[in-house]
Short mmCIF file of C-alpha atoms in Angstrom, two decimals:
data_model
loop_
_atom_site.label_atom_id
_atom_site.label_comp_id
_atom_site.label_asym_id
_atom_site.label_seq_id
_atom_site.Cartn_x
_atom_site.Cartn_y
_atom_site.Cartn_z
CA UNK A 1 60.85 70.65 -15.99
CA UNK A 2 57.24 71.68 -15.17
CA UNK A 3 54.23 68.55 -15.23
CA UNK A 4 52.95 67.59 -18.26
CA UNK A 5 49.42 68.74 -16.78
CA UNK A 6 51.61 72.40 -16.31
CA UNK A 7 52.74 72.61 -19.42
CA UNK A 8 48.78 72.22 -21.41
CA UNK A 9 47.19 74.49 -18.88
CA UNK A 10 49.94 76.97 -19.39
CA UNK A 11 49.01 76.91 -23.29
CA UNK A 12 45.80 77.04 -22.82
CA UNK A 13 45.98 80.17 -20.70
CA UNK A 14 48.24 81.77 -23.37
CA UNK A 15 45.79 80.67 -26.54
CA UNK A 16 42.96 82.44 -24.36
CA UNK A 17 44.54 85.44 -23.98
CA UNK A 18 46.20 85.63 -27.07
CA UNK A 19 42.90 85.11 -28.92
CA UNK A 20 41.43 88.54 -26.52
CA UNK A 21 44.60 90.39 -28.14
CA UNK A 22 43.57 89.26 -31.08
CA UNK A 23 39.82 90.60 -31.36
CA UNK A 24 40.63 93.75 -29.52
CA UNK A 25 43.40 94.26 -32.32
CA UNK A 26 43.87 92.87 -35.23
CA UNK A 27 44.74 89.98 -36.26
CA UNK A 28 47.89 91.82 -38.51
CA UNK A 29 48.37 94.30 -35.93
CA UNK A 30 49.33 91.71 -33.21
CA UNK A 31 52.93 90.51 -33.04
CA UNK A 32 55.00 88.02 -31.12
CA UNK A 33 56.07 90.22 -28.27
CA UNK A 34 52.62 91.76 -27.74
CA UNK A 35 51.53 88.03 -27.36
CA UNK A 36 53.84 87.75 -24.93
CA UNK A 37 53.22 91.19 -23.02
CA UNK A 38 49.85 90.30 -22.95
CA UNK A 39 50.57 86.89 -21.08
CA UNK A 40 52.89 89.04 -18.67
CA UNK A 41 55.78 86.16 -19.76
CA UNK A 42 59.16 86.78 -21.95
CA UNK A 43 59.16 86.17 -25.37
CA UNK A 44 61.54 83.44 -24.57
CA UNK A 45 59.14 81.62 -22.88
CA UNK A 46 56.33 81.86 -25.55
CA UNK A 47 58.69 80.54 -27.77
CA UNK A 48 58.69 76.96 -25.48
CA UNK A 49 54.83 76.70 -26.68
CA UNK A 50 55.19 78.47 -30.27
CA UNK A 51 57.16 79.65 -33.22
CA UNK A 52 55.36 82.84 -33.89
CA UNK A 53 51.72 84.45 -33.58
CA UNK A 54 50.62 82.52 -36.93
CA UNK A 55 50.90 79.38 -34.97
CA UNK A 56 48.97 80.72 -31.94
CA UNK A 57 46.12 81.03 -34.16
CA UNK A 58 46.41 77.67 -35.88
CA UNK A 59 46.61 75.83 -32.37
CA UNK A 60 43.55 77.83 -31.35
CA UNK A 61 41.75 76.34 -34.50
CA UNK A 62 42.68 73.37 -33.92
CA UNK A 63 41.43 73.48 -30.58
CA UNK A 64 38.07 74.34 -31.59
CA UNK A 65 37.69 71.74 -34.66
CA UNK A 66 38.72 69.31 -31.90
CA UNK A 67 36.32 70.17 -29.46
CA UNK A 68 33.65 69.68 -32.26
CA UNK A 69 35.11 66.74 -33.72
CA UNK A 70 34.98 65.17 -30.61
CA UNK A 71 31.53 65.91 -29.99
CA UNK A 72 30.62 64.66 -33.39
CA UNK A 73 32.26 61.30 -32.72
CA UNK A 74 30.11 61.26 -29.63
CA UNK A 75 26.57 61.79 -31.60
CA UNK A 76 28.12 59.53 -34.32
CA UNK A 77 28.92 56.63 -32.17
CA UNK A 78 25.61 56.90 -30.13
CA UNK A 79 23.40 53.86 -31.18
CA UNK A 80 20.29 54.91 -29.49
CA UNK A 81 20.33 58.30 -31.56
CA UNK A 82 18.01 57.68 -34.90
CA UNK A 83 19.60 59.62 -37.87
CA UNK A 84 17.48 62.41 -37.59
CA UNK A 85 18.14 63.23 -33.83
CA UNK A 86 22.24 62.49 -34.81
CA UNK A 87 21.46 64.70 -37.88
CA UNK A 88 20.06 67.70 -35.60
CA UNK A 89 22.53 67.25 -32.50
CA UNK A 90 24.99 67.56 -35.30
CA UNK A 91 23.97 70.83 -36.27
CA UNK A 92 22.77 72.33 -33.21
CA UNK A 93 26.22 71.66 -31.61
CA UNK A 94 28.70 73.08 -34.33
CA UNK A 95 26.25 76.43 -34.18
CA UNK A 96 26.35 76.55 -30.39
CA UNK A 97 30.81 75.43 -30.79
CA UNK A 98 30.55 78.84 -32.87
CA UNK A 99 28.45 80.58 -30.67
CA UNK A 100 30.48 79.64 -27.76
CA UNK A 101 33.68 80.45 -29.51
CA UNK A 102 32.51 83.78 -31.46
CA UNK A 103 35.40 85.55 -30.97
CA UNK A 104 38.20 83.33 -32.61
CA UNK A 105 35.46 83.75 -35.58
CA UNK A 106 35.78 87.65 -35.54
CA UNK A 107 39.20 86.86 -35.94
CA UNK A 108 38.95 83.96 -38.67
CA UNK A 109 37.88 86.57 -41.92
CA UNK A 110 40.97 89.12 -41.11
CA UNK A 111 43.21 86.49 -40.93
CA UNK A 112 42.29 84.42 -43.80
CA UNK A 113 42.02 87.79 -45.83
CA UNK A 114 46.09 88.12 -44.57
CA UNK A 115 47.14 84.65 -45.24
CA UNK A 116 45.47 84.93 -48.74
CA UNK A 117 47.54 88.28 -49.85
CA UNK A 118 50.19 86.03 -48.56
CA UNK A 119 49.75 83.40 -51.32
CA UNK A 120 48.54 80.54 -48.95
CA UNK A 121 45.52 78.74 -50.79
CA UNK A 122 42.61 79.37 -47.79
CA UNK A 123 40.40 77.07 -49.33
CA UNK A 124 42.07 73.83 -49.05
CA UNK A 125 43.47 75.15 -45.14
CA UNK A 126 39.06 75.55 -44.60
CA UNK A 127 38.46 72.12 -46.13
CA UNK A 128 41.14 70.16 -44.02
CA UNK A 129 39.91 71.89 -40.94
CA UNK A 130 36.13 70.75 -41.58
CA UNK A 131 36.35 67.20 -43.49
CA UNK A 132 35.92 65.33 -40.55
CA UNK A 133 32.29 67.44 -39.94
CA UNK A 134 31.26 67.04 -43.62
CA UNK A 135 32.30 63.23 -43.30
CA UNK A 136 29.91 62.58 -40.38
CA UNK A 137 27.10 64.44 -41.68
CA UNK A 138 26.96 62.32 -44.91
CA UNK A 139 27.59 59.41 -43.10
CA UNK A 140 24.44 60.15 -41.07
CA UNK A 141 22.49 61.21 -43.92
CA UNK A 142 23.56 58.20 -45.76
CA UNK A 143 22.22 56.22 -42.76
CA UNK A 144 18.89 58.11 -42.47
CA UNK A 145 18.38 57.23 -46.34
CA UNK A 146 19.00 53.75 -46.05
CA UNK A 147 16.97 53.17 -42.60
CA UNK A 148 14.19 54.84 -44.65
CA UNK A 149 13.74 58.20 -42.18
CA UNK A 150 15.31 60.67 -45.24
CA UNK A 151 13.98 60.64 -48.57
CA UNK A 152 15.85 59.04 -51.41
CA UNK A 153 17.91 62.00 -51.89
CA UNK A 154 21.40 63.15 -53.36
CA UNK A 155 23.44 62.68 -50.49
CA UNK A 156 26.31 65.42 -51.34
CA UNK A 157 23.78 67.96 -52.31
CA UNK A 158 21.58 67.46 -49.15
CA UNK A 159 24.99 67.70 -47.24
CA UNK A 160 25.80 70.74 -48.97
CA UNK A 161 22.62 72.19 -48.09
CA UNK A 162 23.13 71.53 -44.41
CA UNK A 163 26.63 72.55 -44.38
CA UNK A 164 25.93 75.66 -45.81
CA UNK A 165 23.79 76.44 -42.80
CA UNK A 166 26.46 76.32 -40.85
CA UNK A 167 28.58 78.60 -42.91
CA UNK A 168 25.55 80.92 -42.55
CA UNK A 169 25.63 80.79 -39.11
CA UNK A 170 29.61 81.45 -38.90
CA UNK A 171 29.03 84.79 -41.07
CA UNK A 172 26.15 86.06 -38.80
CA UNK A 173 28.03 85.74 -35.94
CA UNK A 174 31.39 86.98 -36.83
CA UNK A 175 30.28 89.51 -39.61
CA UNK A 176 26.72 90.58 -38.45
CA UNK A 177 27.59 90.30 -34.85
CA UNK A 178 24.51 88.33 -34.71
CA UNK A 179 23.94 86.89 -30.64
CA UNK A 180 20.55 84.97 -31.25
CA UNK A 181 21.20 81.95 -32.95
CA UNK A 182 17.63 80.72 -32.27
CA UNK A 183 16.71 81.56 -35.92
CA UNK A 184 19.32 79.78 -37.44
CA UNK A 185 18.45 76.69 -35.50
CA UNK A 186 15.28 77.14 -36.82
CA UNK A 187 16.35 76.95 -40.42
CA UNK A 188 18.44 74.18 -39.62
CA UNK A 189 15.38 72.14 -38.06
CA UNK A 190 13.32 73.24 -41.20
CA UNK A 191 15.87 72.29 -43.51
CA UNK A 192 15.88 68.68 -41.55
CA UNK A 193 11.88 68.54 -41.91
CA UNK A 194 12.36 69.01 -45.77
CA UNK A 195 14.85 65.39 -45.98
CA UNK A 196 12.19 63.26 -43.66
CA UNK A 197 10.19 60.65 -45.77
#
């Protein structure tokens, strides 16, 4: 039986290249044993690390929302970080995650157009994936409020407000194609400005 420390970087390798099959083709026009062609293994063998190409995707998801949930948790549970600086390290690093990650994002609006023909309710899948994010963003802006650096404000509309800048940043780059992300760090920091007392 291969190590443990085999058996992640083996998945790993195959949610890489899986994900390049996916952009270069289609989410829909992908299948099991062109997964597996692509990773030059059997489909036997893809089997050991998943039940089918829908699951591929969701583990490469998951990957991603981990990776930012982790680094949330980081900002978060830094104590020398005022709410403002946790506030814009929060939002700087889910638009650079994206960045980083644009092409599981080119991806993202094919599949979820699939899964939705499919019956499965999109929404809810989007708002378990990104709870955690909207959690820690309140709980900072919550915190800036009381510590007197945010205006007295309506917490859940200010977080929509930020939240939707980051849903503006995941359509530029998967739907405009949109490389610079300067500009929408610049929105975010001026959207920031606007909550300061």
């Amino acid at each position: 039986m291969p190590a443990p420390i085999e058996h992640i970087k083996r998945k790993h390798e195959i949610l890489e290249k899986a994900l390049s099959i996916f952009v270069e083709e289609g989410y829909e026009n992908v299948t099991f044993q062109k997964i597996a062609n692509h990773c030059e293994i059997t489909r036997t063998t893809l089997y050991i690390y998943f039940k089918n190409k829908h699951d591929i995707f969701l583990w490469s998801l998951k990957q991603l929302t981990s990776q930012i949930e982790n680094d949330l948790m980081e900002i978060l549970n830094d104590k020398t970080l005022s709410a403002e600086k946790a506030i814009r390290c929060v939002l700087e690093t889910i638009i650079d995650r994206c960045q980083a990650n644009r092409k599981l994002f080119i991806v993202l609006l094919p599949y979820l157009s699939q899964i939705k023909r499919e019956g499965v309710d999109t929404v809810a899948g989007i708002r378990r994936r990104t709870i955690k994010f909207r959690h820690i963003m309140v709980h900072i802006i919550i915190k800036g409020i009381k510590n007197g650096e945010f205006k007295n404000q309506n917490v859940r509309n200010t977080n929509e407000i930020l939240y939707g800048i980051i849903e503006s940043a995941i359509f530029k780059i998967a739907i405009m194609n949109e490389k610079d992300i300067i500009k929408t760090k610049d929105v975010a920091n001026l959207a920031i400005d606007n909550i300061l007392s």
